[in-house]
């Protein structure tokens, strides 16, 4: 399978050519997703914490930095995380931090809250087995690249239920989600492959640059 299995229709007359380029975002080489790469010193404290847990056991939580959450929404999410019984790493902006939230979520018992983290590296860490996200475009692409199942901004009582389901490695629906996530991960990696210069994104970028060069030279597109 490929992220671009069907060709685009021919460009209309007198219009620039169209080139599909996706996914396009800063990403890690595939060989950085092993435990050995995360054990090197020095590492931020949250990486050390991640490395102390077994594979696919941590839920990573990040709801973006553009739209703020109300205190009630943050507390509902915190309670759901605690009730799920699963360890989590929550990237929470400073203005959203609250001592009550930390207590409700069980921070220090099963959870860790940080004001910022290297999201793409966290998602690729072997111990991360799920991503609770606001579904921003960059976060979605990074989640696909990492191959982790995503919870799309649940609220209230459904938080605990969905976290338990997604993080249960023996649950049938969870297994299917992980299978699809791995499939999408492989598709993203193929599209972004740089070493062999065969990825669909690399070919499209090369063609796009070539079109610009030809236009600047006054030539015609071959």
PDB file of C-alpha atoms in Angstrom:
ATOM      1  CA  UNK A   1       0.000   0.000   0.000  1.00  0.00           C
ATOM      2  CA  UNK A   2       1.036   3.608  -0.497  1.00  0.00           C
ATOM      3  CA  UNK A   3      -0.022   7.006   0.786  1.00  0.00           C
ATOM      4  CA  UNK A   4      -0.455   8.124  -2.829  1.00  0.00           C
ATOM      5  CA  UNK A   5      -1.793   5.060  -4.698  1.00  0.00           C
ATOM      6  CA  UNK A   6      -3.767   7.053  -7.286  1.00  0.00           C
ATOM      7  CA  UNK A   7      -2.283   9.649  -9.644  1.00  0.00           C
ATOM      8  CA  UNK A   8      -3.627  13.177  -9.663  1.00  0.00           C
ATOM      9  CA  UNK A   9      -5.647  14.233 -12.713  1.00  0.00           C
ATOM     10  CA  UNK A  10      -3.757  16.191 -15.383  1.00  0.00           C
ATOM     11  CA  UNK A  11      -3.199  19.847 -14.545  1.00  0.00           C
ATOM     12  CA  UNK A  12      -5.614  22.241 -16.290  1.00  0.00           C
ATOM     13  CA  UNK A  13      -4.146  24.244 -19.188  1.00  0.00           C
ATOM     14  CA  UNK A  14      -2.040  27.265 -18.201  1.00  0.00           C
ATOM     15  CA  UNK A  15      -1.875  26.167 -14.558  1.00  0.00           C
ATOM     16  CA  UNK A  16       1.181  25.046 -12.592  1.00  0.00           C
ATOM     17  CA  UNK A  17       1.618  21.283 -12.225  1.00  0.00           C
ATOM     18  CA  UNK A  18       0.302  19.702  -9.036  1.00  0.00           C
ATOM     19  CA  UNK A  19       2.529  17.524  -6.846  1.00  0.00           C
ATOM     20  CA  UNK A  20       1.208  15.570  -3.827  1.00  0.00           C
ATOM     21  CA  UNK A  21       3.673  15.956  -0.936  1.00  0.00           C
ATOM     22  CA  UNK A  22       2.670  14.153   2.235  1.00  0.00           C
ATOM     23  CA  UNK A  23       3.384  13.448   4.948  1.00  0.00           C
ATOM     24  CA  UNK A  24       5.753  16.383   5.301  1.00  0.00           C
ATOM     25  CA  UNK A  25       7.029  17.194   8.799  1.00  0.00           C
ATOM     26  CA  UNK A  26      10.242  16.969  10.845  1.00  0.00           C
ATOM     27  CA  UNK A  27      10.717  13.288  11.600  1.00  0.00           C
ATOM     28  CA  UNK A  28      13.161  10.847  13.115  1.00  0.00           C
ATOM     29  CA  UNK A  29      15.110   8.251  11.148  1.00  0.00           C
ATOM     30  CA  UNK A  30      13.495   4.862  11.652  1.00  0.00           C
ATOM     31  CA  UNK A  31      16.575   3.537  13.476  1.00  0.00           C
ATOM     32  CA  UNK A  32      15.993   5.953  16.392  1.00  0.00           C
ATOM     33  CA  UNK A  33      12.931   4.064  17.604  1.00  0.00           C
ATOM     34  CA  UNK A  34      14.782   1.394  19.576  1.00  0.00           C
ATOM     35  CA  UNK A  35      15.461   1.337  23.288  1.00  0.00           C
ATOM     36  CA  UNK A  36      19.218   1.685  22.736  1.00  0.00           C
ATOM     37  CA  UNK A  37      18.789   5.137  21.248  1.00  0.00           C
ATOM     38  CA  UNK A  38      16.850   6.348  24.287  1.00  0.00           C
ATOM     39  CA  UNK A  39      19.231   4.954  26.877  1.00  0.00           C
ATOM     40  CA  UNK A  40      22.082   7.260  25.836  1.00  0.00           C
ATOM     41  CA  UNK A  41      23.032   9.938  28.364  1.00  0.00           C
ATOM     42  CA  UNK A  42      22.095  12.653  29.005  1.00  0.00           C
ATOM     43  CA  UNK A  43      18.345  12.464  28.470  1.00  0.00           C
ATOM     44  CA  UNK A  44      15.489  14.632  29.773  1.00  0.00           C
ATOM     45  CA  UNK A  45      13.945  13.238  32.935  1.00  0.00           C
ATOM     46  CA  UNK A  46      10.771  12.227  31.133  1.00  0.00           C
ATOM     47  CA  UNK A  47      12.753   9.991  28.739  1.00  0.00           C
ATOM     48  CA  UNK A  48      14.337   8.273  31.711  1.00  0.00           C
ATOM     49  CA  UNK A  49      10.849   7.783  33.138  1.00  0.00           C
ATOM     50  CA  UNK A  50       9.569   6.367  29.821  1.00  0.00           C
ATOM     51  CA  UNK A  51      12.505   3.967  29.616  1.00  0.00           C
ATOM     52  CA  UNK A  52      11.656   2.584  33.060  1.00  0.00           C
ATOM     53  CA  UNK A  53       8.354   1.185  31.734  1.00  0.00           C
ATOM     54  CA  UNK A  54       7.658  -1.869  29.542  1.00  0.00           C
ATOM     55  CA  UNK A  55       6.807  -1.548  25.824  1.00  0.00           C
ATOM     56  CA  UNK A  56       3.393  -0.156  24.844  1.00  0.00           C
ATOM     57  CA  UNK A  57       2.431   0.620  28.449  1.00  0.00           C
ATOM     58  CA  UNK A  58       2.373   4.459  28.499  1.00  0.00           C
ATOM     59  CA  UNK A  59      -0.382   6.741  27.227  1.00  0.00           C
ATOM     60  CA  UNK A  60       0.973  10.043  25.900  1.00  0.00           C
ATOM     61  CA  UNK A  61      -1.426  12.978  26.333  1.00  0.00           C
ATOM     62  CA  UNK A  62      -1.168  16.306  24.512  1.00  0.00           C
ATOM     63  CA  UNK A  63      -3.996  18.615  23.498  1.00  0.00           C
ATOM     64  CA  UNK A  64      -1.999  21.189  21.585  1.00  0.00           C
ATOM     65  CA  UNK A  65      -1.025  24.751  22.329  1.00  0.00           C
ATOM     66  CA  UNK A  66      -3.508  26.810  20.310  1.00  0.00           C
ATOM     67  CA  UNK A  67      -6.872  26.440  22.059  1.00  0.00           C
ATOM     68  CA  UNK A  68      -6.891  26.507  25.885  1.00  0.00           C
ATOM     69  CA  UNK A  69      -8.948  24.042  27.905  1.00  0.00           C
ATOM     70  CA  UNK A  70     -11.242  25.152  30.694  1.00  0.00           C
ATOM     71  CA  UNK A  71     -10.312  24.085  34.228  1.00  0.00           C
ATOM     72  CA  UNK A  72     -13.327  21.788  34.277  1.00  0.00           C
ATOM     73  CA  UNK A  73     -12.247  20.071  31.053  1.00  0.00           C
ATOM     74  CA  UNK A  74      -8.727  19.588  32.396  1.00  0.00           C
ATOM     75  CA  UNK A  75     -10.065  18.108  35.653  1.00  0.00           C
ATOM     76  CA  UNK A  76     -12.414  15.746  33.798  1.00  0.00           C
ATOM     77  CA  UNK A  77      -9.545  14.507  31.684  1.00  0.00           C
ATOM     78  CA  UNK A  78      -7.326  14.124  34.750  1.00  0.00           C
ATOM     79  CA  UNK A  79      -9.975  12.071  36.557  1.00  0.00           C
ATOM     80  CA  UNK A  80     -10.469   9.847  33.525  1.00  0.00           C
ATOM     81  CA  UNK A  81      -6.740   9.189  33.297  1.00  0.00           C
ATOM     82  CA  UNK A  82      -6.585   8.224  36.960  1.00  0.00           C
ATOM     83  CA  UNK A  83      -9.608   5.931  36.706  1.00  0.00           C
ATOM     84  CA  UNK A  84      -8.105   4.170  33.690  1.00  0.00           C
ATOM     85  CA  UNK A  85      -5.343   2.779  35.894  1.00  0.00           C
ATOM     86  CA  UNK A  86      -2.724   3.172  33.152  1.00  0.00           C
ATOM     87  CA  UNK A  87       0.506   5.195  33.409  1.00  0.00           C
ATOM     88  CA  UNK A  88       0.598   8.354  31.312  1.00  0.00           C
ATOM     89  CA  UNK A  89       2.831  11.229  30.271  1.00  0.00           C
ATOM     90  CA  UNK A  90       0.858  14.487  29.938  1.00  0.00           C
ATOM     91  CA  UNK A  91       2.320  17.468  28.131  1.00  0.00           C
ATOM     92  CA  UNK A  92       0.355  20.284  29.767  1.00  0.00           C
ATOM     93  CA  UNK A  93       0.934  23.971  29.199  1.00  0.00           C
ATOM     94  CA  UNK A  94       2.019  25.968  32.241  1.00  0.00           C
ATOM     95  CA  UNK A  95      -1.160  28.065  32.297  1.00  0.00           C
ATOM     96  CA  UNK A  96      -3.259  24.884  32.513  1.00  0.00           C
ATOM     97  CA  UNK A  97      -1.319  23.381  35.429  1.00  0.00           C
ATOM     98  CA  UNK A  98      -3.188  23.136  38.695  1.00  0.00           C
ATOM     99  CA  UNK A  99      -2.300  21.451  41.985  1.00  0.00           C
ATOM    100  CA  UNK A 100      -5.812  20.007  42.154  1.00  0.00           C
ATOM    101  CA  UNK A 101      -5.404  18.492  38.688  1.00  0.00           C
ATOM    102  CA  UNK A 102      -2.128  16.855  39.656  1.00  0.00           C
ATOM    103  CA  UNK A 103      -3.829  15.300  42.663  1.00  0.00           C
ATOM    104  CA  UNK A 104      -6.873  14.160  40.707  1.00  0.00           C
ATOM    105  CA  UNK A 105      -4.749  12.595  37.960  1.00  0.00           C
ATOM    106  CA  UNK A 106      -2.541  10.706  40.385  1.00  0.00           C
ATOM    107  CA  UNK A 107       0.653  12.428  39.284  1.00  0.00           C
ATOM    108  CA  UNK A 108       3.570  10.869  41.110  1.00  0.00           C
ATOM    109  CA  UNK A 109       1.794   7.517  41.334  1.00  0.00           C
ATOM    110  CA  UNK A 110       1.223   6.472  37.731  1.00  0.00           C
ATOM    111  CA  UNK A 111       1.437   9.736  35.826  1.00  0.00           C
ATOM    112  CA  UNK A 112       3.904  12.459  34.921  1.00  0.00           C
ATOM    113  CA  UNK A 113       3.061  16.012  33.815  1.00  0.00           C
ATOM    114  CA  UNK A 114       5.579  18.115  31.875  1.00  0.00           C
ATOM    115  CA  UNK A 115       5.184  21.652  30.465  1.00  0.00           C
ATOM    116  CA  UNK A 116       6.772  20.602  27.165  1.00  0.00           C
ATOM    117  CA  UNK A 117       8.422  17.588  25.579  1.00  0.00           C
ATOM    118  CA  UNK A 118       9.873  16.443  22.260  1.00  0.00           C
ATOM    119  CA  UNK A 119       6.616  15.023  20.982  1.00  0.00           C
ATOM    120  CA  UNK A 120       7.877  13.165  17.912  1.00  0.00           C
ATOM    121  CA  UNK A 121      10.571  11.408  19.962  1.00  0.00           C
ATOM    122  CA  UNK A 122       8.145  10.619  22.771  1.00  0.00           C
ATOM    123  CA  UNK A 123       5.654   9.064  20.355  1.00  0.00           C
ATOM    124  CA  UNK A 124       8.407   6.902  18.845  1.00  0.00           C
ATOM    125  CA  UNK A 125       9.576   5.682  22.254  1.00  0.00           C
ATOM    126  CA  UNK A 126       8.964   1.921  22.636  1.00  0.00           C
ATOM    127  CA  UNK A 127       7.101   2.339  25.944  1.00  0.00           C
ATOM    128  CA  UNK A 128       4.418   4.594  24.398  1.00  0.00           C
ATOM    129  CA  UNK A 129       1.388   2.563  23.346  1.00  0.00           C
ATOM    130  CA  UNK A 130      -1.287   5.223  22.815  1.00  0.00           C
ATOM    131  CA  UNK A 131      -1.771   8.926  22.054  1.00  0.00           C
ATOM    132  CA  UNK A 132      -4.611  11.051  23.437  1.00  0.00           C
ATOM    133  CA  UNK A 133      -4.672  13.996  21.039  1.00  0.00           C
ATOM    134  CA  UNK A 134      -6.661  17.045  19.960  1.00  0.00           C
ATOM    135  CA  UNK A 135      -6.114  15.875  16.352  1.00  0.00           C
ATOM    136  CA  UNK A 136      -4.082  18.845  15.159  1.00  0.00           C
ATOM    137  CA  UNK A 137      -2.546  18.139  11.763  1.00  0.00           C
ATOM    138  CA  UNK A 138       1.080  17.936  12.936  1.00  0.00           C
ATOM    139  CA  UNK A 139       0.137  15.750  15.897  1.00  0.00           C
ATOM    140  CA  UNK A 140      -1.869  13.457  13.626  1.00  0.00           C
ATOM    141  CA  UNK A 141       1.046  13.057  11.220  1.00  0.00           C
ATOM    142  CA  UNK A 142       3.478  12.404  14.072  1.00  0.00           C
ATOM    143  CA  UNK A 143       1.109   9.825  15.539  1.00  0.00           C
ATOM    144  CA  UNK A 144       0.808   8.073  12.176  1.00  0.00           C
ATOM    145  CA  UNK A 145       4.568   8.089  11.721  1.00  0.00           C
ATOM    146  CA  UNK A 146       5.078   6.580  15.187  1.00  0.00           C
ATOM    147  CA  UNK A 147       2.425   3.936  14.561  1.00  0.00           C
ATOM    148  CA  UNK A 148       0.514   4.407  17.821  1.00  0.00           C
ATOM    149  CA  UNK A 149      -3.289   4.193  18.234  1.00  0.00           C
ATOM    150  CA  UNK A 150      -4.910   7.578  18.845  1.00  0.00           C
ATOM    151  CA  UNK A 151      -7.726   8.638  21.173  1.00  0.00           C
ATOM    152  CA  UNK A 152      -9.359  11.658  19.583  1.00  0.00           C
ATOM    153  CA  UNK A 153     -10.023  14.095  22.436  1.00  0.00           C
ATOM    154  CA  UNK A 154     -12.510  12.155  24.603  1.00  0.00           C
ATOM    155  CA  UNK A 155     -14.078  13.901  27.595  1.00  0.00           C
ATOM    156  CA  UNK A 156     -15.878  12.995  30.784  1.00  0.00           C
ATOM    157  CA  UNK A 157     -16.546   9.402  31.785  1.00  0.00           C
ATOM    158  CA  UNK A 158     -15.543   7.990  28.387  1.00  0.00           C
ATOM    159  CA  UNK A 159     -11.879   8.884  29.026  1.00  0.00           C
ATOM    160  CA  UNK A 160     -11.260   6.027  31.456  1.00  0.00           C
ATOM    161  CA  UNK A 161     -13.200   3.517  29.346  1.00  0.00           C
ATOM    162  CA  UNK A 162     -11.384   4.368  26.112  1.00  0.00           C
ATOM    163  CA  UNK A 163      -7.938   4.496  27.715  1.00  0.00           C
ATOM    164  CA  UNK A 164      -8.458   1.039  29.221  1.00  0.00           C
ATOM    165  CA  UNK A 165      -9.623  -0.350  25.876  1.00  0.00           C
ATOM    166  CA  UNK A 166      -6.816   1.139  23.785  1.00  0.00           C
ATOM    167  CA  UNK A 167      -4.066   0.237  26.259  1.00  0.00           C
ATOM    168  CA  UNK A 168      -5.308  -3.352  26.746  1.00  0.00           C
ATOM    169  CA  UNK A 169      -2.904  -5.322  24.544  1.00  0.00           C
ATOM    170  CA  UNK A 170      -5.207  -8.376  24.632  1.00  0.00           C
ATOM    171  CA  UNK A 171      -8.423  -6.582  23.627  1.00  0.00           C
ATOM    172  CA  UNK A 172      -9.579  -7.539  20.122  1.00  0.00           C
ATOM    173  CA  UNK A 173     -10.462  -3.985  19.070  1.00  0.00           C
ATOM    174  CA  UNK A 174      -7.172  -2.690  20.466  1.00  0.00           C
ATOM    175  CA  UNK A 175      -5.255  -5.339  18.512  1.00  0.00           C
ATOM    176  CA  UNK A 176      -6.994  -4.253  15.302  1.00  0.00           C
ATOM    177  CA  UNK A 177      -6.225  -0.582  16.020  1.00  0.00           C
ATOM    178  CA  UNK A 178      -2.553  -1.447  16.542  1.00  0.00           C
ATOM    179  CA  UNK A 179      -2.480  -3.480  13.343  1.00  0.00           C
ATOM    180  CA  UNK A 180      -3.861  -0.529  11.360  1.00  0.00           C
ATOM    181  CA  UNK A 181      -1.498   1.875  13.153  1.00  0.00           C
ATOM    182  CA  UNK A 182       1.501  -0.300  12.195  1.00  0.00           C
ATOM    183  CA  UNK A 183       0.282  -0.406   8.603  1.00  0.00           C
ATOM    184  CA  UNK A 184       0.003   3.387   8.457  1.00  0.00           C
ATOM    185  CA  UNK A 185       3.415   3.693  10.112  1.00  0.00           C
ATOM    186  CA  UNK A 186       4.989   1.556   7.383  1.00  0.00           C
ATOM    187  CA  UNK A 187       3.268   3.641   4.698  1.00  0.00           C
ATOM    188  CA  UNK A 188       4.574   6.880   6.252  1.00  0.00           C
ATOM    189  CA  UNK A 189       8.100   5.506   6.511  1.00  0.00           C
ATOM    190  CA  UNK A 190       8.061   4.426   2.863  1.00  0.00           C
ATOM    191  CA  UNK A 191       6.824   7.852   1.767  1.00  0.00           C
ATOM    192  CA  UNK A 192       9.545   9.590   3.776  1.00  0.00           C
ATOM    193  CA  UNK A 193      12.363   7.241   2.861  1.00  0.00           C
ATOM    194  CA  UNK A 194      15.394   9.407   2.127  1.00  0.00           C
ATOM    195  CA  UNK A 195      18.225   6.922   1.861  1.00  0.00           C
ATOM    196  CA  UNK A 196      17.095   5.383  -1.435  1.00  0.00           C
ATOM    197  CA  UNK A 197      15.381   8.560  -2.667  1.00  0.00           C
ATOM    198  CA  UNK A 198      12.411   6.462  -3.700  1.00  0.00           C
ATOM    199  CA  UNK A 199       9.762   7.876  -1.390  1.00  0.00           C
ATOM    200  CA  UNK A 200       6.691   9.471  -2.985  1.00  0.00           C
ATOM    201  CA  UNK A 201       7.225  12.725  -1.061  1.00  0.00           C
ATOM    202  CA  UNK A 202      10.873  12.979  -2.142  1.00  0.00           C
ATOM    203  CA  UNK A 203       9.966  12.363  -5.784  1.00  0.00           C
ATOM    204  CA  UNK A 204       7.224  14.992  -5.644  1.00  0.00           C
ATOM    205  CA  UNK A 205       9.517  17.558  -3.990  1.00  0.00           C
ATOM    206  CA  UNK A 206      12.195  16.927  -6.628  1.00  0.00           C
ATOM    207  CA  UNK A 207       9.630  17.378  -9.408  1.00  0.00           C
ATOM    208  CA  UNK A 208       8.298  20.549  -7.776  1.00  0.00           C
ATOM    209  CA  UNK A 209      11.779  22.085  -7.505  1.00  0.00           C
ATOM    210  CA  UNK A 210      12.539  21.075 -11.093  1.00  0.00           C
ATOM    211  CA  UNK A 211       9.367  22.841 -12.277  1.00  0.00           C
ATOM    212  CA  UNK A 212      10.399  26.031 -10.469  1.00  0.00           C
ATOM    213  CA  UNK A 213      13.902  25.901 -11.965  1.00  0.00           C
ATOM    214  CA  UNK A 214      12.526  25.313 -15.456  1.00  0.00           C
ATOM    215  CA  UNK A 215      10.068  28.184 -15.058  1.00  0.00           C
ATOM    216  CA  UNK A 216      12.823  30.545 -13.877  1.00  0.00           C
ATOM    217  CA  UNK A 217      14.921  29.575 -16.887  1.00  0.00           C
ATOM    218  CA  UNK A 218      11.994  30.220 -19.193  1.00  0.00           C
ATOM    219  CA  UNK A 219      11.939  26.621 -20.277  1.00  0.00           C
ATOM    220  CA  UNK A 220       9.123  24.209 -20.677  1.00  0.00           C
ATOM    221  CA  UNK A 221       8.303  21.415 -18.324  1.00  0.00           C
ATOM    222  CA  UNK A 222       9.464  18.080 -19.622  1.00  0.00           C
TER     223      UNK A 222
END
